[in-house]
XYZ file of N, CA, C and O in Angstrom:
328
model
N -13.309 -2.974 9.304
C -11.801 -2.312 9.979
C -11.422 -3.310 11.189
O -12.475 -3.594 12.087
N -10.135 -4.089 11.250
C -9.525 -4.894 12.130
C -10.194 -3.977 13.432
O -9.560 -2.670 13.664
N -9.957 -5.057 14.470
C -10.310 -4.978 15.869
C -8.810 -4.083 15.882
O -7.723 -4.245 15.559
N -7.962 -2.858 17.324
C -6.834 -3.211 18.017
C -6.315 -3.389 17.926
O -6.940 -4.675 18.531
N -5.010 -3.892 17.885
C -4.110 -4.865 18.579
C -3.063 -4.885 17.577
O -3.318 -4.621 16.759
N -2.483 -6.020 18.006
C -1.645 -6.359 16.988
C -1.833 -8.391 16.566
O -2.449 -9.181 17.523
N -1.408 -8.434 15.253
C -2.119 -10.215 15.061
C -0.275 -10.916 14.665
O -0.022 -10.323 13.625
N -0.658 -12.252 14.983
C 0.353 -13.272 14.580
C 0.190 -13.706 13.036
O 1.398 -13.786 12.409
N -1.114 -13.275 12.459
C -1.223 -13.862 11.393
C -2.588 -13.577 11.610
O -3.729 -13.315 12.060
N -2.777 -13.176 10.048
C -3.886 -12.582 9.598
C -4.723 -13.545 8.006
O -4.066 -13.859 7.286
N -5.939 -13.344 7.375
C -6.481 -14.113 6.596
C -7.617 -13.040 6.478
O -8.309 -12.903 7.182
N -7.559 -12.287 4.670
C -8.761 -12.090 4.864
C -9.244 -12.340 3.031
O -8.909 -13.182 2.329
N -10.748 -12.067 3.219
C -11.381 -12.516 2.379
C -12.255 -11.376 1.640
O -11.571 -10.490 1.376
N -13.309 -11.594 0.749
C -13.792 -10.981 -0.185
C -14.314 -9.902 0.981
O -14.315 -8.220 0.743
N -15.109 -10.132 2.087
C -15.717 -8.731 3.206
C -15.480 -8.705 4.323
O -16.369 -8.248 4.990
N -14.864 -9.813 4.474
C -13.631 -10.062 5.907
C -13.004 -10.412 5.919
O -12.262 -10.847 4.970
N -12.351 -10.207 7.104
C -11.143 -10.751 7.643
C -11.057 -11.537 8.691
O -11.801 -11.424 9.719
N -9.916 -12.004 9.439
C -9.798 -12.451 10.570
C -8.335 -12.639 10.529
O -7.562 -12.832 9.750
N -7.573 -12.628 12.205
C -6.902 -12.528 12.698
C -6.316 -13.362 14.254
O -7.490 -13.432 14.998
N -5.063 -13.585 14.115
C -4.770 -14.504 15.716
C -4.038 -13.266 16.056
O -2.696 -13.187 15.439
N -4.212 -13.003 17.394
C -3.608 -12.290 18.137
C -2.282 -13.168 18.471
O -2.190 -14.459 18.408
N -1.402 -12.745 18.922
C -0.291 -13.508 19.922
C -0.266 -13.889 21.220
O 0.580 -14.768 21.193
N -1.504 -14.180 21.591
C -2.191 -14.783 22.999
C -3.153 -16.071 21.884
O -3.122 -16.898 22.684
N -2.900 -16.282 20.813
C -3.255 -17.150 20.201
C -5.288 -17.353 20.184
O -5.741 -18.223 19.406
N -5.488 -16.049 20.104
C -7.387 -15.769 19.895
C -7.249 -15.559 18.899
O -6.839 -14.943 17.752
N -8.675 -16.420 17.987
C -9.362 -15.961 17.044
C -10.349 -14.250 17.050
O -11.228 -14.607 17.275
N -10.381 -13.730 16.077
C -10.791 -12.858 15.847
C -11.148 -12.076 14.576
O -10.611 -12.052 13.726
N -12.261 -11.848 14.458
C -12.779 -11.765 12.789
C -14.369 -10.257 13.056
O -14.515 -9.709 13.799
N -13.606 -9.810 11.457
C -14.471 -8.619 11.544
C -15.018 -8.335 9.816
O -14.511 -9.233 8.764
N -15.436 -7.528 9.925
C -16.337 -7.203 8.303
C -17.819 -7.945 8.339
O -18.205 -7.804 9.651
N -18.398 -8.319 7.407
C -19.118 -9.108 7.315
C -19.488 -10.467 7.758
O -18.669 -10.962 8.063
N -20.218 -10.377 8.676
C -20.646 -11.655 9.317
C -21.005 -12.694 8.539
O -21.258 -12.172 7.583
N -20.286 -13.896 8.715
C -20.354 -14.952 8.588
C -21.884 -15.391 8.739
O -22.272 -15.243 10.111
N -22.523 -16.873 8.058
C -23.343 -17.475 8.832
C -23.604 -18.069 9.704
O -24.242 -18.754 10.698
N -21.890 -18.792 10.496
C -21.802 -19.045 11.972
C -20.675 -18.620 12.453
O -20.035 -17.817 11.749
N -20.548 -18.424 13.485
C -19.609 -17.630 14.201
C -17.697 -18.644 14.076
O -18.350 -19.675 14.744
N -16.876 -17.886 14.539
C -15.699 -18.734 14.252
C -16.045 -19.597 15.942
O -16.452 -18.861 16.981
N -15.013 -20.728 15.993
C -14.960 -21.351 16.956
C -13.741 -20.580 18.044
O -12.953 -19.786 17.605
N -14.194 -21.269 19.400
C -13.219 -20.533 20.856
C -11.984 -21.448 20.656
O -12.213 -22.548 20.260
N -10.959 -20.765 21.031
C -9.643 -22.015 21.934
C -8.169 -21.134 20.980
O -8.969 -19.672 20.799
N -7.515 -21.406 20.859
C -6.118 -21.627 20.842
C -5.426 -21.510 19.325
O -6.097 -23.136 19.006
N -5.388 -20.742 18.185
C -5.253 -20.852 16.863
C -3.791 -20.389 16.479
O -3.073 -19.774 17.206
N -3.433 -21.208 15.352
C -1.847 -20.968 14.962
C -2.060 -20.796 13.121
O -0.969 -19.787 13.059
N -3.289 -20.479 12.987
C -2.843 -20.520 11.260
C -4.261 -19.628 11.263
O -5.322 -20.349 12.047
N -4.878 -19.200 10.408
C -6.494 -18.757 9.633
C -6.335 -18.339 8.107
O -5.566 -18.070 7.576
N -7.410 -18.739 7.266
C -7.758 -18.487 6.487
C -9.052 -17.758 6.262
O -10.003 -18.733 6.722
N -9.276 -16.590 5.766
C -10.586 -16.473 5.123
C -10.583 -16.644 3.623
O -10.053 -15.737 2.791
N -12.278 -17.154 3.133
C -12.043 -16.929 1.546
C -13.554 -16.767 1.134
O -14.511 -17.155 1.992
N -14.221 -15.838 0.333
C -15.574 -16.077 -0.034
C -16.367 -16.198 1.264
O -16.434 -15.121 1.696
N -17.680 -17.244 1.107
C -18.255 -17.093 2.443
C -17.917 -17.899 3.695
O -19.096 -18.461 3.782
N -16.671 -18.017 3.368
C -16.487 -18.973 5.026
C -14.814 -18.989 5.066
O -14.737 -18.011 4.672
N -14.764 -19.419 6.542
C -13.747 -19.258 6.921
C -12.699 -20.397 7.858
O -13.831 -21.533 8.142
N -11.296 -20.485 7.763
C -10.933 -21.808 8.692
C -9.613 -21.537 9.084
O -9.031 -20.306 8.962
N -9.706 -21.509 10.404
C -8.431 -22.086 11.459
C -8.006 -22.917 11.572
O -8.770 -24.397 12.190
N -7.111 -22.956 11.624
C -5.896 -24.589 12.466
C -5.918 -24.269 14.090
O -4.837 -23.699 14.707
N -6.242 -25.090 14.653
C -5.956 -24.571 16.221
C -4.454 -25.147 16.474
O -3.795 -25.983 16.116
N -4.199 -24.935 17.851
C -3.034 -25.133 18.561
C -2.932 -26.226 18.103
O -1.803 -26.723 18.051
N -3.721 -27.774 18.172
C -3.529 -29.055 18.631
C -3.596 -29.903 17.361
O -3.360 -30.939 16.687
N -3.241 -28.488 16.000
C -3.891 -28.944 14.244
C -4.763 -29.918 14.382
O -4.805 -30.075 12.610
N -5.603 -29.260 15.437
C -7.357 -29.868 14.588
C -7.704 -28.417 13.416
O -7.564 -27.194 13.584
N -8.596 -28.649 12.210
C -8.508 -27.528 11.470
C -10.435 -27.417 11.514
O -11.521 -28.637 12.387
N -10.565 -26.185 11.383
C -12.078 -25.532 11.871
C -12.418 -24.749 11.020
O -11.563 -23.538 10.879
N -13.815 -24.843 10.429
C -14.605 -23.805 9.016
C -15.899 -23.555 9.796
O -16.421 -24.214 10.195
N -15.787 -22.621 9.285
C -17.140 -22.081 9.607
C -18.101 -21.118 8.445
O -16.754 -20.541 7.612
N -19.590 -20.701 8.615
C -19.915 -19.682 7.423
C -20.505 -20.713 6.548
O -20.705 -21.769 6.602
N -20.692 -20.143 5.312
C -21.633 -20.413 4.537
C -21.276 -22.217 3.938
O -20.047 -22.689 3.416
N -21.611 -23.406 4.317
C -21.550 -24.526 4.117
C -22.668 -24.994 2.943
O -22.535 -26.649 2.161
N -23.186 -23.924 1.857
C -23.591 -24.494 0.510
C -23.139 -25.324 -0.339
O -23.785 -26.061 -1.579
N -21.527 -25.094 -0.239
C -20.596 -25.897 -1.768
C -20.215 -26.929 -0.711
O -18.726 -27.399 -1.677
N -20.110 -26.800 0.479
C -19.429 -27.681 0.838
C -18.141 -27.986 1.688
O -17.380 -28.994 1.948
N -17.695 -26.448 1.800
C -16.474 -26.241 1.752
C -16.149 -26.129 3.323
O -14.818 -26.336 3.607
N -17.104 -26.434 3.937
C -16.384 -26.665 6.233
C -16.502 -27.887 5.704
O -16.334 -28.266 7.460
N -15.932 -28.875 5.247
C -15.765 -30.506 5.383
C -14.037 -30.568 5.738
O -13.836 -31.799 5.521
N -14.057 -29.754 5.712
C -12.015 -29.838 6.061
C -11.268 -29.715 4.989
O -11.905 -30.146 3.781
N -10.279 -30.467 5.180
C -9.029 -30.584 4.112
C -10.001 -31.568 2.977
O -9.179 -31.056 1.600
N -10.328 -32.868 2.843
C -10.993 -33.375 1.816
C -12.177 -32.819 1.120
O -12.622 -32.896 -0.319
N -12.244 -31.355 1.553
C -13.704 -31.088 0.616
C -12.868 -30.105 -0.976
O -11.699 -30.140 -0.228
N -13.284 -29.797 -1.603
C -12.931 -28.873 -2.758
C -12.685 -26.894 -1.916
O -13.656 -26.351 -2.689
N -11.906 -26.915 -1.333
C -11.833 -25.885 -0.624
C -10.560 -25.045 -1.190
O -9.536 -25.478 -0.717
N -10.777 -24.033 -1.941
C -9.295 -23.317 -2.493
C -8.952 -22.104 -1.928
O -7.782 -21.827 -1.509
N -9.406 -21.939 -0.427
C -8.477 -21.497 0.357
C -7.600 -21.774 1.854
O -6.819 -20.940 2.362
N -7.617 -23.232 1.543
C -6.975 -23.637 2.821
C -5.219 -24.276 1.965
O -4.661 -23.575 1.255
């Protein structure tokens, strides 16, 4: 279940979800991924399969989770969730 509170954005995948609070913080729930979400301020998030990605306030893209298919290599990767 998602944590208490409200979110400005959410992204949900097969077994997990991530949300961005109104303060810009990233929070994820459900089955854990192979790596943890990054710290910082975020404006958008997407969760899919075995990985998730978020757009930081500065416009940079951060991905975490299972990289066995190269999904964490940013926009140039074959990433169906972005």
